[in-house]
Each structure stands twice: as structure tokens, then as C-alpha cells.
């Protein structure tokens, strides 16, 4: 089944404790991206990757890191999480930016 | 930074009514997509429009891309409770520079259709 998977689905952590949210797709898509969703703000792009080893900042990259070492995986890293990073996070993949974005199920992160 | 202003933010209507959601920007987009999201799930694509003035229909949903490719609208005829959800527009540009590769979403419209 073609899908985007994210892990974990739910995470509660404390300020400053490094964490990684994994994202994997099995559709051989070139383009992958991370978004955060907050009430009233829609989806805001954090980072995107046009291809392996190519990543670029979205609109809200501060406090986040990503890497794209292989086509199928695009992990999101929070080196020192803070409470303002409490949010719902989505990973997405597609053949390219002008094509349908396939979203993962979301990761709800709470930083206390 | 490209911005997409979506309105209204909330819409609560009765079954059978018509409604329109707007998505506006001062920037030109090469393509504009509309997504629908249900609670606990990721957004799912409804339609992509790429040509200025383009109109696409999906059953009771009509999507229009503005002539200048800066705005779009979603019109639902005879809304049903099953249409309830969060509707999001998203724009992409191939203009180059710092915007290329970015996908910009509107704030979303929460639609509730009462039986």
C-alpha cells in the first residue's frame, strides 16, 4: 500500500530533550516536506527537500533540523525542544511541488 | 514570503445551503491546490488548478482559479453533513528565487454542515 508513515504518533517530552520524528514513504517520491499545524494558522512549511541530499528552509525553520540521506526517509530533528514547538506535525511526499502531496497521519508533540 | 489569505475562517450552515470559500494572495502562483482534512488525519487533495480562469467541478464542488493566478474559490452547492471538515488551499510557484520549492497553505476554513 502506498503510504507515508510517521513515528511516533504522539509524544510528550520536556524542554531541551532532543527528539527525532521519523518520516518514510514507499512511493519513490522526489519531494518531501514537513509542516506544523496550529489552530487558526493552517499548515506552515518547516523544511522541504527536492531530492536526496537537497534540503531547504520553509517558512518556519527555526528550532528544527532535517536530513535527506536516502529518498524514502526525511526525519525531523528538534535539538532542544521548547514549549512553543508544541504542535501537530505532518510529513508529506509527492513527485514534485506541483503534484498531489501525500500526507502522513500526523505526530502530536507536546513539550512541557 | 508568499501569503495566502483564506476566508472565512469558520462557516456553519444548514444542509442544503450553498457556500463559497475564498483564497487570495498578492503573489502569482503557478498552481493552486485545494485539500480537505478530517479530524485526526492528514489533508487529502481535492483538486489542482494551473491555468488562469480555469474552472473544475467535482460533483457538487466547483473550483475556480483567478485570471491573474492570484486567487481561487471553492463553491459547494447544496452542502451535506458529509462535507463537514477543514478546507485548505495551497499555492506553489516556479518563479525561482527563495520561493521555489515552497508550498504555501492558507489558514484553512472550518466548515460545519448541520442536518
Tab-separated table of C-alpha atoms in Angstrom:
chain	number	residue	atom	x	y	z
A	1	UNK	CA	0.000	0.000	0.000
A	2	UNK	CA	1.318	3.427	-0.994
A	3	UNK	CA	1.734	5.473	2.137
A	4	UNK	CA	3.637	7.961	4.230
A	5	UNK	CA	4.388	6.791	7.748
A	6	UNK	CA	5.375	8.895	10.732
A	7	UNK	CA	6.610	7.847	14.151
A	8	UNK	CA	5.793	8.395	16.859
A	9	UNK	CA	2.152	9.431	16.510
A	10	UNK	CA	2.103	11.021	19.948
A	11	UNK	CA	4.976	12.349	22.011
A	12	UNK	CA	5.169	14.218	25.298
A	13	UNK	CA	8.605	15.461	26.207
A	14	UNK	CA	10.359	18.069	28.312
A	15	UNK	CA	12.129	21.246	27.301
A	16	UNK	CA	15.623	20.667	25.953
A	17	UNK	CA	15.449	16.915	25.403
A	18	UNK	CA	16.467	16.156	21.822
A	19	UNK	CA	13.960	14.230	19.759
A	20	UNK	CA	13.515	12.891	16.251
A	21	UNK	CA	10.283	12.305	14.370
A	22	UNK	CA	10.736	9.840	11.533
A	23	UNK	CA	9.025	10.023	8.153
A	24	UNK	CA	9.162	7.372	5.470
A	25	UNK	CA	7.441	6.999	2.090
A	26	UNK	CA	7.259	3.990	-0.231
A	27	UNK	CA	6.217	5.776	-3.424
A	28	UNK	CA	9.678	6.725	-4.705
A	29	UNK	CA	8.758	10.393	-4.449
A	30	UNK	CA	11.396	13.070	-5.037
A	31	UNK	CA	9.784	15.832	-2.957
A	32	UNK	CA	9.287	15.587	0.801
A	33	UNK	CA	8.370	18.219	3.343
A	34	UNK	CA	7.472	18.857	6.959
A	35	UNK	CA	4.648	21.060	8.238
A	36	UNK	CA	3.328	22.143	11.578
A	37	UNK	CA	-0.355	22.788	12.103
A	38	UNK	CA	-1.610	25.173	14.771
A	39	UNK	CA	-5.203	26.388	15.263
A	40	UNK	CA	-6.023	29.327	13.035
A	41	UNK	CA	-2.677	29.180	11.219
A	42	UNK	CA	-3.264	26.379	8.740
A	43	UNK	CA	-0.235	24.360	7.705
A	44	UNK	CA	3.144	26.068	7.801
A	45	UNK	CA	6.055	24.529	5.956
A	46	UNK	CA	9.113	23.881	8.119
A	47	UNK	CA	11.580	22.316	5.665
A	48	UNK	CA	11.374	20.707	2.275
A	49	UNK	CA	13.576	18.509	0.143
A	50	UNK	CA	13.514	18.480	-3.642
A	51	UNK	CA	15.728	15.389	-3.793
A	52	UNK	CA	18.272	13.330	-1.881
A	53	UNK	CA	20.868	15.491	-0.134
A	54	UNK	CA	18.957	18.657	-1.104
A	55	UNK	CA	17.034	20.389	1.659
A	56	UNK	CA	15.826	23.951	2.089
A	57	UNK	CA	14.076	26.104	4.644
A	58	UNK	CA	10.352	26.619	4.574
A	59	UNK	CA	8.585	29.467	6.322
A	60	UNK	CA	9.188	28.394	9.944
A	61	UNK	CA	12.553	26.527	10.127
A	62	UNK	CA	13.831	27.952	13.426
A	63	UNK	CA	14.481	25.255	16.023
A	64	UNK	CA	14.287	22.370	13.543
A	65	UNK	CA	16.742	20.321	11.500
A	66	UNK	CA	16.239	17.782	8.748
A	67	UNK	CA	18.310	15.424	6.649
A	68	UNK	CA	17.656	13.535	3.423
A	69	UNK	CA	20.274	10.827	3.109
A	70	UNK	CA	18.028	8.449	1.208
A	71	UNK	CA	14.998	9.075	-0.948
A	72	UNK	CA	12.452	7.351	1.256
A	73	UNK	CA	13.306	8.921	4.637
A	74	UNK	CA	13.091	12.505	5.840
A	75	UNK	CA	13.455	12.770	9.644
A	76	UNK	CA	12.635	15.948	11.570
A	77	UNK	CA	15.012	16.722	14.432
A	78	UNK	CA	14.380	19.037	17.353
A	79	UNK	CA	17.752	19.527	19.031
A	80	UNK	CA	16.404	21.441	22.030
A	81	UNK	CA	12.605	21.457	22.012
A	82	UNK	CA	10.744	24.350	23.604
A	83	UNK	CA	7.072	24.694	24.605
A	84	UNK	CA	6.342	26.863	21.535
A	85	UNK	CA	7.078	23.813	19.400
A	86	UNK	CA	4.057	22.043	20.837
A	87	UNK	CA	2.036	21.351	17.722
A	88	UNK	CA	0.675	18.805	15.263
A	89	UNK	CA	3.316	17.840	12.713
A	90	UNK	CA	2.754	16.397	9.252
A	91	UNK	CA	5.191	14.893	6.814
A	92	UNK	CA	4.263	14.796	3.125
A	93	UNK	CA	5.716	13.436	-0.094
A	94	UNK	CA	4.989	13.888	-3.788
A	95	UNK	CA	6.597	13.501	-7.211
A	96	UNK	CA	7.148	17.272	-7.156
A	97	UNK	CA	5.806	20.500	-5.744
A	98	UNK	CA	3.082	20.857	-8.389
A	99	UNK	CA	1.701	17.377	-7.774
A	100	UNK	CA	-0.593	15.968	-5.127
A	101	UNK	CA	1.001	15.982	-1.689
A	102	UNK	CA	0.513	12.720	0.200
A	103	UNK	CA	0.394	13.361	3.923
A	104	UNK	CA	1.307	11.116	6.803
A	105	UNK	CA	-1.092	10.595	9.730
A	106	UNK	CA	0.488	13.310	11.863
A	107	UNK	CA	2.536	13.461	15.065
A	108	UNK	CA	1.129	15.316	18.033
A	109	UNK	CA	4.011	16.742	20.040
A	110	UNK	CA	3.710	18.298	23.474
A	111	UNK	CA	6.743	19.986	25.035
A	112	UNK	CA	6.412	20.818	28.722
B	1	UNK	CA	7.277	35.406	1.768
B	2	UNK	CA	4.190	34.419	-0.188
B	3	UNK	CA	0.927	34.540	1.752
B	4	UNK	CA	-2.462	33.001	1.089
B	5	UNK	CA	-5.394	34.601	2.882
B	6	UNK	CA	-8.306	32.238	3.236
B	7	UNK	CA	-11.818	33.314	4.224
B	8	UNK	CA	-13.989	32.802	6.045
B	9	UNK	CA	-12.144	31.037	8.850
B	10	UNK	CA	-15.364	29.438	10.144
B	11	UNK	CA	-18.566	28.563	8.332
B	12	UNK	CA	-21.600	26.988	9.975
B	13	UNK	CA	-24.553	26.303	7.690
B	14	UNK	CA	-27.635	24.139	7.311
B	15	UNK	CA	-27.833	21.162	4.989
B	16	UNK	CA	-28.870	22.240	1.503
B	17	UNK	CA	-27.315	25.711	1.619
B	18	UNK	CA	-24.651	26.912	-0.801
B	19	UNK	CA	-21.304	28.344	0.279
B	20	UNK	CA	-18.108	29.808	-1.119
B	21	UNK	CA	-14.615	29.779	0.368
B	22	UNK	CA	-12.037	32.247	-0.898
B	23	UNK	CA	-8.279	32.057	-1.151
B	24	UNK	CA	-6.469	35.309	-2.005
B	25	UNK	CA	-2.891	36.446	-2.435
B	26	UNK	CA	-0.870	39.335	-3.787
B	27	UNK	CA	1.523	36.789	-5.313
B	28	UNK	CA	1.149	34.822	-8.524
B	29	UNK	CA	1.064	31.060	-8.182
B	30	UNK	CA	1.858	28.509	-10.865
B	31	UNK	CA	-0.620	26.101	-9.373
B	32	UNK	CA	-3.148	26.093	-6.602
B	33	UNK	CA	-4.483	23.077	-4.796
B	34	UNK	CA	-7.449	22.535	-2.511
B	35	UNK	CA	-7.293	19.959	0.275
B	36	UNK	CA	-9.833	18.643	2.748
B	37	UNK	CA	-8.812	17.453	6.187
B	38	UNK	CA	-10.822	15.462	8.687
B	39	UNK	CA	-10.021	15.327	12.419
B	40	UNK	CA	-7.089	13.054	13.229
B	41	UNK	CA	-5.991	12.699	9.628
B	42	UNK	CA	-3.725	14.393	7.129
B	43	UNK	CA	-5.100	16.600	4.344
B	44	UNK	CA	-6.321	14.900	1.177
B	45	UNK	CA	-6.202	16.537	-2.238
B	46	UNK	CA	-9.490	17.615	-3.834
B	47	UNK	CA	-8.246	19.395	-6.955
B	48	UNK	CA	-5.324	21.165	-8.621
B	49	UNK	CA	-5.807	24.199	-10.872
B	50	UNK	CA	-2.983	25.537	-13.009
B	51	UNK	CA	-4.421	27.816	-15.712
B	52	UNK	CA	-5.711	31.329	-15.073
B	53	UNK	CA	-9.507	31.339	-15.342
B	54	UNK	CA	-9.697	27.569	-15.023
B	55	UNK	CA	-12.875	26.064	-13.579
B	56	UNK	CA	-13.022	22.485	-12.315
B	57	UNK	CA	-16.027	20.623	-10.983
B	58	UNK	CA	-16.049	17.703	-8.596
B	59	UNK	CA	-19.684	16.640	-8.106
B	60	UNK	CA	-21.180	19.481	-6.018
B	61	UNK	CA	-17.845	21.284	-5.622
B	62	UNK	CA	-16.719	23.942	-8.123
B	63	UNK	CA	-13.183	25.304	-8.046
B	64	UNK	CA	-12.030	28.410	-9.875
B	65	UNK	CA	-8.562	29.857	-10.409
B	66	UNK	CA	-8.436	33.618	-10.915
B	67	UNK	CA	-7.393	35.025	-14.281
B	68	UNK	CA	-4.236	36.501	-12.753
B	69	UNK	CA	-3.499	33.286	-10.807
B	70	UNK	CA	-3.509	35.174	-7.514
B	71	UNK	CA	-6.782	33.887	-6.114
B	72	UNK	CA	-9.083	30.905	-6.088
B	73	UNK	CA	-12.505	29.948	-4.816
B	74	UNK	CA	-14.309	26.803	-3.768
B	75	UNK	CA	-18.083	26.757	-4.141
B	76	UNK	CA	-20.205	23.975	-2.669
B	77	UNK	CA	-23.776	23.562	-3.865
B	78	UNK	CA	-26.408	22.030	-1.610
B	79	UNK	CA	-23.998	21.260	1.229
B	80	UNK	CA	-24.385	17.986	3.084
B	81	UNK	CA	-23.232	16.942	6.580
B	82	UNK	CA	-20.581	14.792	4.915
B	83	UNK	CA	-18.940	17.971	3.598
B	84	UNK	CA	-18.023	18.943	7.162
B	85	UNK	CA	-14.271	19.369	7.571
B	86	UNK	CA	-11.302	21.695	7.262
B	87	UNK	CA	-10.686	23.048	3.764
B	88	UNK	CA	-7.212	24.286	2.870
B	89	UNK	CA	-5.843	25.992	-0.203
B	90	UNK	CA	-2.160	25.660	-1.103
B	91	UNK	CA	-0.103	27.505	-3.699
B	92	UNK	CA	3.193	26.740	-5.391
B	93	UNK	CA	5.355	28.908	-7.620
B	94	UNK	CA	8.040	28.196	-10.207
B	95	UNK	CA	9.147	31.800	-10.221
B	96	UNK	CA	12.576	30.929	-8.896
B	97	UNK	CA	14.422	32.628	-6.082
B	98	UNK	CA	13.674	31.863	-2.467
B	99	UNK	CA	10.058	30.840	-3.134
B	100	UNK	CA	10.818	27.975	-5.488
B	101	UNK	CA	10.095	24.637	-3.876
B	102	UNK	CA	7.927	26.129	-1.143
B	103	UNK	CA	4.313	25.196	-0.741
B	104	UNK	CA	2.212	27.856	0.967
B	105	UNK	CA	-1.044	26.991	2.713
B	106	UNK	CA	-3.913	29.241	3.678
B	107	UNK	CA	-5.137	29.340	7.276
B	108	UNK	CA	-7.996	26.980	6.493
B	109	UNK	CA	-11.800	27.156	6.643
B	110	UNK	CA	-13.613	25.009	9.175
B	111	UNK	CA	-16.951	24.053	7.617
B	112	UNK	CA	-19.776	22.586	9.678
B	113	UNK	CA	-22.926	21.468	7.895
B	114	UNK	CA	-25.860	20.813	10.232
B	115	UNK	CA	-28.524	18.232	9.300
